[in-house]
């Protein structure tokens, strides 16, 4: 019997690659699911402890990943040649955002003009100490060391906590996961009562677990909001320099030019950045050289005495003179540290030492010289503060500075957009974001990804922000909130990591809170003051994104727990396989699900509708671990459902949140080869089977014959519906919001990376009724024509 797409579904099937999608409707009501009922490591009733052979893992789906040579391999390098090369490359990737801050910091700080000459020294002192405390001391000296096996970002911190304390909310963990080479961390040996108490509280408190996940998602939302605001303010600031070239350049024309640049920037994202990404470093180096050179020139020409700003007394005097206005102006000063989070988020492509070298030897001195030069120039030109950057540049350097400024703004925007794609991929891997298409644009640099849906959303957001706010001053109000809010969340995670993982002395933790966290909260209070003048924008983005992420994660966990509670027992599997009323055919069937423990309930539903089985069954579960990456040789975990003559296998495919998943045409062949290796290993470890006269060659031949007869891919798609009597809020979240996102975004067969030409999709809307005397082939024909509604709860 032929099916659409050239698939064959009968006992004479001889074409590998047929596929079928079975779908059923599941009732879910979160109130009746207690996530704490499932321990962190769930036992598998299909496999008793004495049935487990020694573990063996095989890579079969992602062989290509092992060939990708990104910078991750340099994380532990001690080769100073490599470290210095990475330090140079990091200048173009990491510091574009923070490097373009001199374009608008003084203009955004003195929005009402300079009222006192020494106010310039007060603001310069604020910039110096803020930059020293947060980017240098907090990030370069502390936060970078909290990396997750070389990767950084909010979800990296959260994943690190999930491994060291049982704070994850999805009960998919298995004891074997801890055998992965980069899963275990080296923890201090010294006992710490405070650390133990904090860890115990986090593990026993459902609220604390939910709060940590909420914080990780909120930090992600703010970074995505930053991905909208960075291109807008950077490009608009750079293009506004045209006002100095001609009086005909009006604000409206500057906005139009900025919008054209932004649209062009987003339209070329689909081509990836691997060909030009590392050409950014020379351009940004030229930028830093220009602003540092102009800064030194202005410093000696106008007022070298601004070096006095190193004395914090000028900060105190500034607040005494201006009081509330000084506190409000902090919203402009904080823009000097925009892009600081990128140092940590982009760490995966570099090393801690390379970031520290580039910051200490290039970025920090260049920016301090640039700000000092601008302050020196302002001491003599206080009335021109609104156009400080371009007016302070010598006339002979105007056009070179303008061209490099525009290029630097574009590079800063590019880096932030790429970072946004990466962090969305991380949250997607951990079940905290709807399924979207993730395209890997580089075979050389594994961190470079492109997400079409988010690219267009970011583009629309950037254009709307630019057209609506029109000036950097207005955008700066929103930008400051997004920046400082993300940094305060990082500090909060760092406090937990210092207590639970590093077991840091409580006095040092208090010092971190008093010096660094308190500084950030002061800045946060300032930017929130202008909430109504544009500060609401990042919160609006965050509210929308948090609604999407929380809704998806809530239903994702509820669905997983439903499958966990209703998984098929070993006895049922045996009864199904040995049932004489069920037709048997040659070939191999691969069932996909997200359930890592046991056989998903979709299998029983499939048998009820299609009472026909292939000679070999493999249940594949693809799951993400709270690690940055899983080595290819450790990716696959095979298990055999007893008794052995059933020929039923389970395979758990484990990925880290930065791992590349490749769509491979040779998927079936590689999977079978690894499965045969597992069978051979299993018999080698179990002499009892050999004593009974069975050898591994028999099963290898069986697998070969099944593969040659044909492979069928089956993906269970649940249509999630709320229970009758559920609250209006839950009905809206589940029946409308979640299902809308699910139907309009990527489907499961895309997530499992099954080639489209090997996939036969079938959906069920109303119940399919069996009729007596219906042959197996007629059942399949009838199933292809009709739709059925299945109520599993």
XYZ file of C-alpha atoms in Angstrom, residues 288-661:
374
model
C 39.791 52.211 19.442
C 42.993 53.731 18.046
C 41.057 56.703 16.643
C 39.056 57.498 19.764
C 42.124 56.996 21.977
C 44.245 59.204 19.729
C 41.593 61.934 19.602
C 41.238 61.625 23.360
C 44.977 62.070 23.986
C 45.074 65.012 21.564
C 42.180 66.776 23.339
C 43.558 65.897 26.768
C 46.840 67.740 26.202
C 45.395 70.528 24.038
C 42.475 71.655 26.217
C 42.736 70.647 29.889
C 45.108 67.965 31.242
C 43.856 68.765 34.741
C 40.866 66.448 34.222
C 43.191 63.731 35.514
C 42.026 64.966 38.922
C 38.791 63.020 38.304
C 40.547 59.954 39.651
C 39.790 61.439 43.069
C 36.275 60.196 44.097
C 35.803 63.472 46.000
C 34.513 64.991 42.743
C 31.661 62.458 42.747
C 30.626 63.579 46.226
C 30.827 67.244 45.222
C 28.792 66.522 42.083
C 25.965 65.032 44.131
C 26.125 67.854 46.687
C 25.702 70.476 43.955
C 23.059 68.744 41.874
C 21.310 66.440 44.362
C 18.337 64.817 42.598
C 19.535 65.897 39.148
C 22.851 64.119 39.762
C 21.002 60.933 40.683
C 18.856 61.202 37.521
C 21.954 61.742 35.378
C 23.256 58.312 36.399
C 20.973 56.972 33.677
C 23.376 58.505 31.155
C 26.540 57.389 32.939
C 25.397 53.757 32.921
C 25.474 53.813 29.118
C 29.286 53.757 29.400
C 29.079 50.062 30.365
C 26.597 48.899 27.733
C 27.722 45.652 26.203
C 29.487 44.487 29.365
C 27.282 41.388 29.485
C 28.605 40.471 26.024
C 32.033 39.757 27.530
C 30.485 36.914 29.465
C 27.850 35.826 26.937
C 30.398 35.516 24.095
C 33.008 33.757 26.208
C 32.351 30.426 24.470
C 34.308 31.501 21.402
C 37.361 32.646 23.369
C 39.069 32.054 26.699
C 39.059 33.841 30.028
C 42.670 34.951 29.554
C 42.036 36.279 26.033
C 39.102 38.402 27.243
C 41.123 39.668 30.193
C 44.055 40.611 27.957
C 41.948 42.423 25.361
C 40.052 44.342 28.049
C 43.118 45.280 30.084
C 45.496 46.090 27.237
C 43.228 47.635 24.609
C 39.620 48.371 25.562
C 39.973 49.803 29.059
C 42.862 52.240 28.341
C 41.389 53.304 24.971
C 37.979 54.129 26.460
C 39.441 55.923 29.469
C 41.547 58.072 27.131
C 38.494 58.744 24.952
C 36.318 59.851 27.887
C 39.150 61.903 29.399
C 39.707 63.663 26.076
C 36.010 64.451 25.727
C 35.960 65.819 29.294
C 38.981 68.022 28.521
C 37.265 69.352 25.386
C 34.005 69.987 27.295
C 35.839 72.104 29.873
C 36.329 74.652 27.067
C 33.127 73.990 25.052
C 30.382 73.421 27.627
C 27.591 74.629 25.336
C 28.273 71.912 22.739
C 27.696 68.940 25.036
C 24.815 67.616 22.887
C 27.277 66.845 20.048
C 30.356 66.086 22.100
C 31.749 63.202 20.104
C 31.876 64.660 16.605
C 32.612 68.255 17.638
C 35.543 67.137 19.779
C 37.178 65.385 16.795
C 39.700 67.507 14.829
C 38.305 68.789 11.534
C 40.908 66.892 9.519
C 39.744 63.598 11.045
C 35.998 64.197 10.746
C 35.305 61.938 7.752
C 37.619 59.080 8.840
C 36.045 59.177 12.296
C 32.527 59.258 10.806
C 33.127 56.314 8.463
C 34.769 54.180 11.146
C 32.035 55.170 13.637
C 29.299 53.921 11.291
C 31.218 50.701 10.665
C 31.781 50.219 14.405
C 28.070 50.812 15.079
C 27.141 48.191 12.493
C 29.635 45.734 13.993
C 28.282 46.399 17.498
C 24.773 45.754 16.211
C 25.886 42.585 14.413
C 27.528 41.219 17.550
C 24.429 41.899 19.656
C 22.105 40.317 17.096
C 24.276 37.199 16.892
C 24.395 37.069 20.690
C 20.610 37.269 20.814
C 20.320 34.316 18.441
C 22.736 32.305 20.591
C 20.906 32.940 23.843
C 17.576 32.034 22.235
C 19.135 28.755 21.108
C 20.241 28.083 24.685
C 16.770 28.740 26.115
C 15.231 26.635 23.334
C 17.464 23.699 24.257
C 16.362 23.889 27.893
C 12.638 23.897 27.075
C 12.184 27.593 27.823
C 11.379 28.912 24.351
C 8.993 27.847 21.572
C 10.394 25.778 18.734
C 11.949 28.053 16.166
C 14.178 27.259 13.242
C 17.855 27.435 14.160
C 20.175 27.594 11.150
C 23.898 27.103 11.681
C 25.515 29.517 9.264
C 29.088 28.346 9.698
C 30.738 24.951 9.528
C 33.850 26.502 11.081
C 32.478 28.471 14.039
C 29.780 26.487 15.793
C 28.323 29.388 17.773
C 27.126 31.278 14.703
C 23.415 30.678 14.265
C 20.558 32.390 12.470
C 16.910 32.290 13.558
C 14.653 33.622 10.775
C 11.574 34.275 12.927
C 13.498 36.226 15.559
C 15.525 38.069 12.925
C 12.405 39.660 11.460
C 10.955 40.385 14.905
C 14.192 42.131 15.911
C 14.251 44.070 12.636
C 10.680 45.304 13.065
C 11.420 46.224 16.686
C 14.573 48.181 15.763
C 12.818 50.097 12.989
C 9.845 50.974 15.211
C 12.133 52.124 18.038
C 14.225 54.268 15.678
C 11.225 55.856 13.970
C 9.312 56.414 17.214
C 12.046 57.757 19.513
C 14.164 59.428 16.790
C 16.973 60.595 19.143
C 19.637 58.802 21.170
C 18.529 60.654 24.292
C 15.075 59.080 24.212
C 16.371 55.622 23.296
C 18.981 55.906 26.055
C 16.259 55.914 28.729
C 15.143 52.470 27.577
C 18.633 51.218 26.825
C 19.917 51.893 30.328
C 17.165 49.805 31.926
C 17.817 46.801 29.682
C 21.564 46.951 30.377
C 21.565 47.391 34.136
C 18.648 45.017 34.744
C 20.468 42.167 32.988
C 23.599 42.914 35.017
C 21.755 42.886 38.355
C 20.312 39.465 37.493
C 23.817 38.183 36.728
C 24.974 39.484 40.118
C 22.103 37.666 41.846
C 23.076 34.374 40.187
C 26.696 35.011 41.117
C 25.807 35.332 44.804
C 24.077 31.929 44.685
C 27.021 30.369 42.817
C 29.524 31.786 45.302
C 27.533 30.331 48.186
C 26.495 26.966 46.740
C 29.297 26.029 44.322
C 32.395 28.039 45.184
C 31.646 27.954 48.932
C 33.081 31.452 49.237
C 33.601 32.988 52.658
C 30.445 34.828 53.662
C 32.395 38.038 54.306
C 33.609 38.096 50.696
C 30.065 37.471 49.481
C 28.845 40.401 51.570
C 31.642 42.542 50.145
C 30.516 41.622 46.620
C 26.939 42.612 47.472
C 27.906 45.871 49.214
C 30.318 47.107 46.545
C 29.092 45.697 43.232
C 25.426 44.841 43.672
C 24.669 48.043 45.577
C 26.301 50.094 42.798
C 24.104 48.376 40.205
C 20.951 48.908 42.246
C 21.713 52.636 42.540
C 21.977 52.840 38.763
C 18.832 50.757 38.381
C 16.881 53.149 40.601
C 18.051 56.040 38.432
C 17.054 54.548 35.079
C 13.679 53.509 36.481
C 12.971 57.169 37.241
C 12.521 57.779 33.521
C 10.243 54.803 33.075
C 7.568 56.917 31.432
C 10.025 58.572 29.009
C 10.965 55.380 27.218
C 12.048 53.202 30.110
C 8.868 51.179 29.707
C 10.106 49.828 26.374
C 12.420 47.029 27.600
C 9.831 46.052 30.196
C 7.239 45.811 27.446
C 9.551 43.530 25.486
C 10.259 41.518 28.645
C 6.566 41.101 29.514
C 5.776 39.727 26.053
C 8.814 37.439 25.985
C 8.261 36.250 29.557
C 4.643 35.397 28.749
C 5.780 33.346 25.762
C 8.599 31.613 27.632
C 6.639 30.904 30.819
C 3.644 29.571 28.883
C 5.802 27.267 26.795
C 7.812 26.011 29.760
C 4.696 25.458 31.905
C 2.987 23.287 29.292
C 6.272 21.603 28.351
C 6.768 20.435 31.938
C 3.126 19.427 32.338
C 3.240 17.370 29.134
C 6.474 15.684 30.197
C 5.005 14.757 33.566
C 1.896 13.419 31.866
C 4.009 11.118 29.712
C 6.081 10.147 32.740
C 2.953 9.186 34.685
C 1.463 7.249 31.763
C 4.492 5.552 30.249
C 4.017 2.008 28.989
C 5.218 -0.742 31.346
C 7.480 -3.616 30.339
C 4.639 -6.077 30.772
C 2.454 -4.149 28.347
C 5.306 -3.974 25.828
C 5.753 -7.739 26.056
C 2.026 -8.358 25.636
C 1.898 -6.072 22.606
C 4.912 -7.617 20.899
C 3.709 -11.184 21.499
C 0.046 -10.512 20.678
C -0.889 -12.802 17.787
C -3.708 -10.493 16.677
C -1.161 -7.824 15.796
C 0.375 -8.117 12.357
C 4.155 -8.326 12.117
C 6.216 -7.066 9.227
C 9.838 -6.699 8.347
C 11.670 -3.470 8.793
C 12.628 -1.135 11.600
C 10.402 1.455 13.275
C 11.866 4.453 15.082
C 9.554 6.181 17.566
C 10.513 9.684 18.684
C 9.514 11.401 21.914
C 10.967 13.690 24.563
C 10.432 11.130 27.335
C 13.807 9.904 28.583
C 12.381 7.357 31.039
C 10.563 4.413 29.506
C 8.204 4.018 26.552
C 5.889 6.969 25.829
C 2.092 6.463 25.909
C 1.871 7.405 22.229
C 3.105 3.871 21.396
C 0.047 2.230 22.918
C -2.198 4.661 21.075
C -0.404 3.845 17.821
C -0.975 0.116 18.311
C -4.673 0.687 18.987
C -5.018 2.464 15.646
C -2.446 0.559 13.582
C -2.157 -2.997 14.986
C 1.017 -3.776 13.059
C 4.602 -3.954 14.267
C 7.981 -4.016 12.607
C 10.545 -6.657 13.486
C 12.758 -4.160 15.345
C 11.541 -1.196 17.413
C 13.758 1.662 18.569
C 12.412 4.378 20.884
C 14.523 7.505 20.484
C 14.434 10.305 23.033
C 16.290 13.526 22.284
C 16.956 15.618 25.362
C 19.101 18.543 26.418
C 21.349 18.411 29.449
C 22.317 21.325 31.694
C 25.802 21.360 30.183
C 27.194 23.500 27.398
C 28.072 20.536 25.181
C 28.221 16.749 25.155
C 31.159 15.003 23.522
C 30.090 13.016 20.410
C 31.367 9.751 21.886
C 29.194 10.317 24.970
C 26.073 11.505 23.205
C 24.139 8.243 22.858
C 22.877 5.931 25.560
C 21.345 2.640 24.398
C 19.190 0.282 26.438
C 17.499 -2.990 25.553
C 14.026 -3.795 26.806
C 13.967 -7.294 28.326
C 13.501 -10.062 27.264
C 16.012 -9.842 24.432
C 13.889 -11.733 21.924
C 11.523 -8.725 21.745
C 14.074 -6.709 19.754
C 12.916 -3.482 21.411
C 15.571 -0.856 22.125
C 15.659 2.541 23.719
C 18.097 5.264 22.752
C 18.595 8.537 24.612
C 20.331 11.219 22.552
C 21.905 13.840 24.781
C 22.857 17.342 23.706
C 24.269 20.359 25.482
C 22.625 23.747 25.047
C 25.307 24.910 22.587
C 25.664 21.680 20.620
C 25.033 21.647 16.879
C 22.317 19.315 15.657
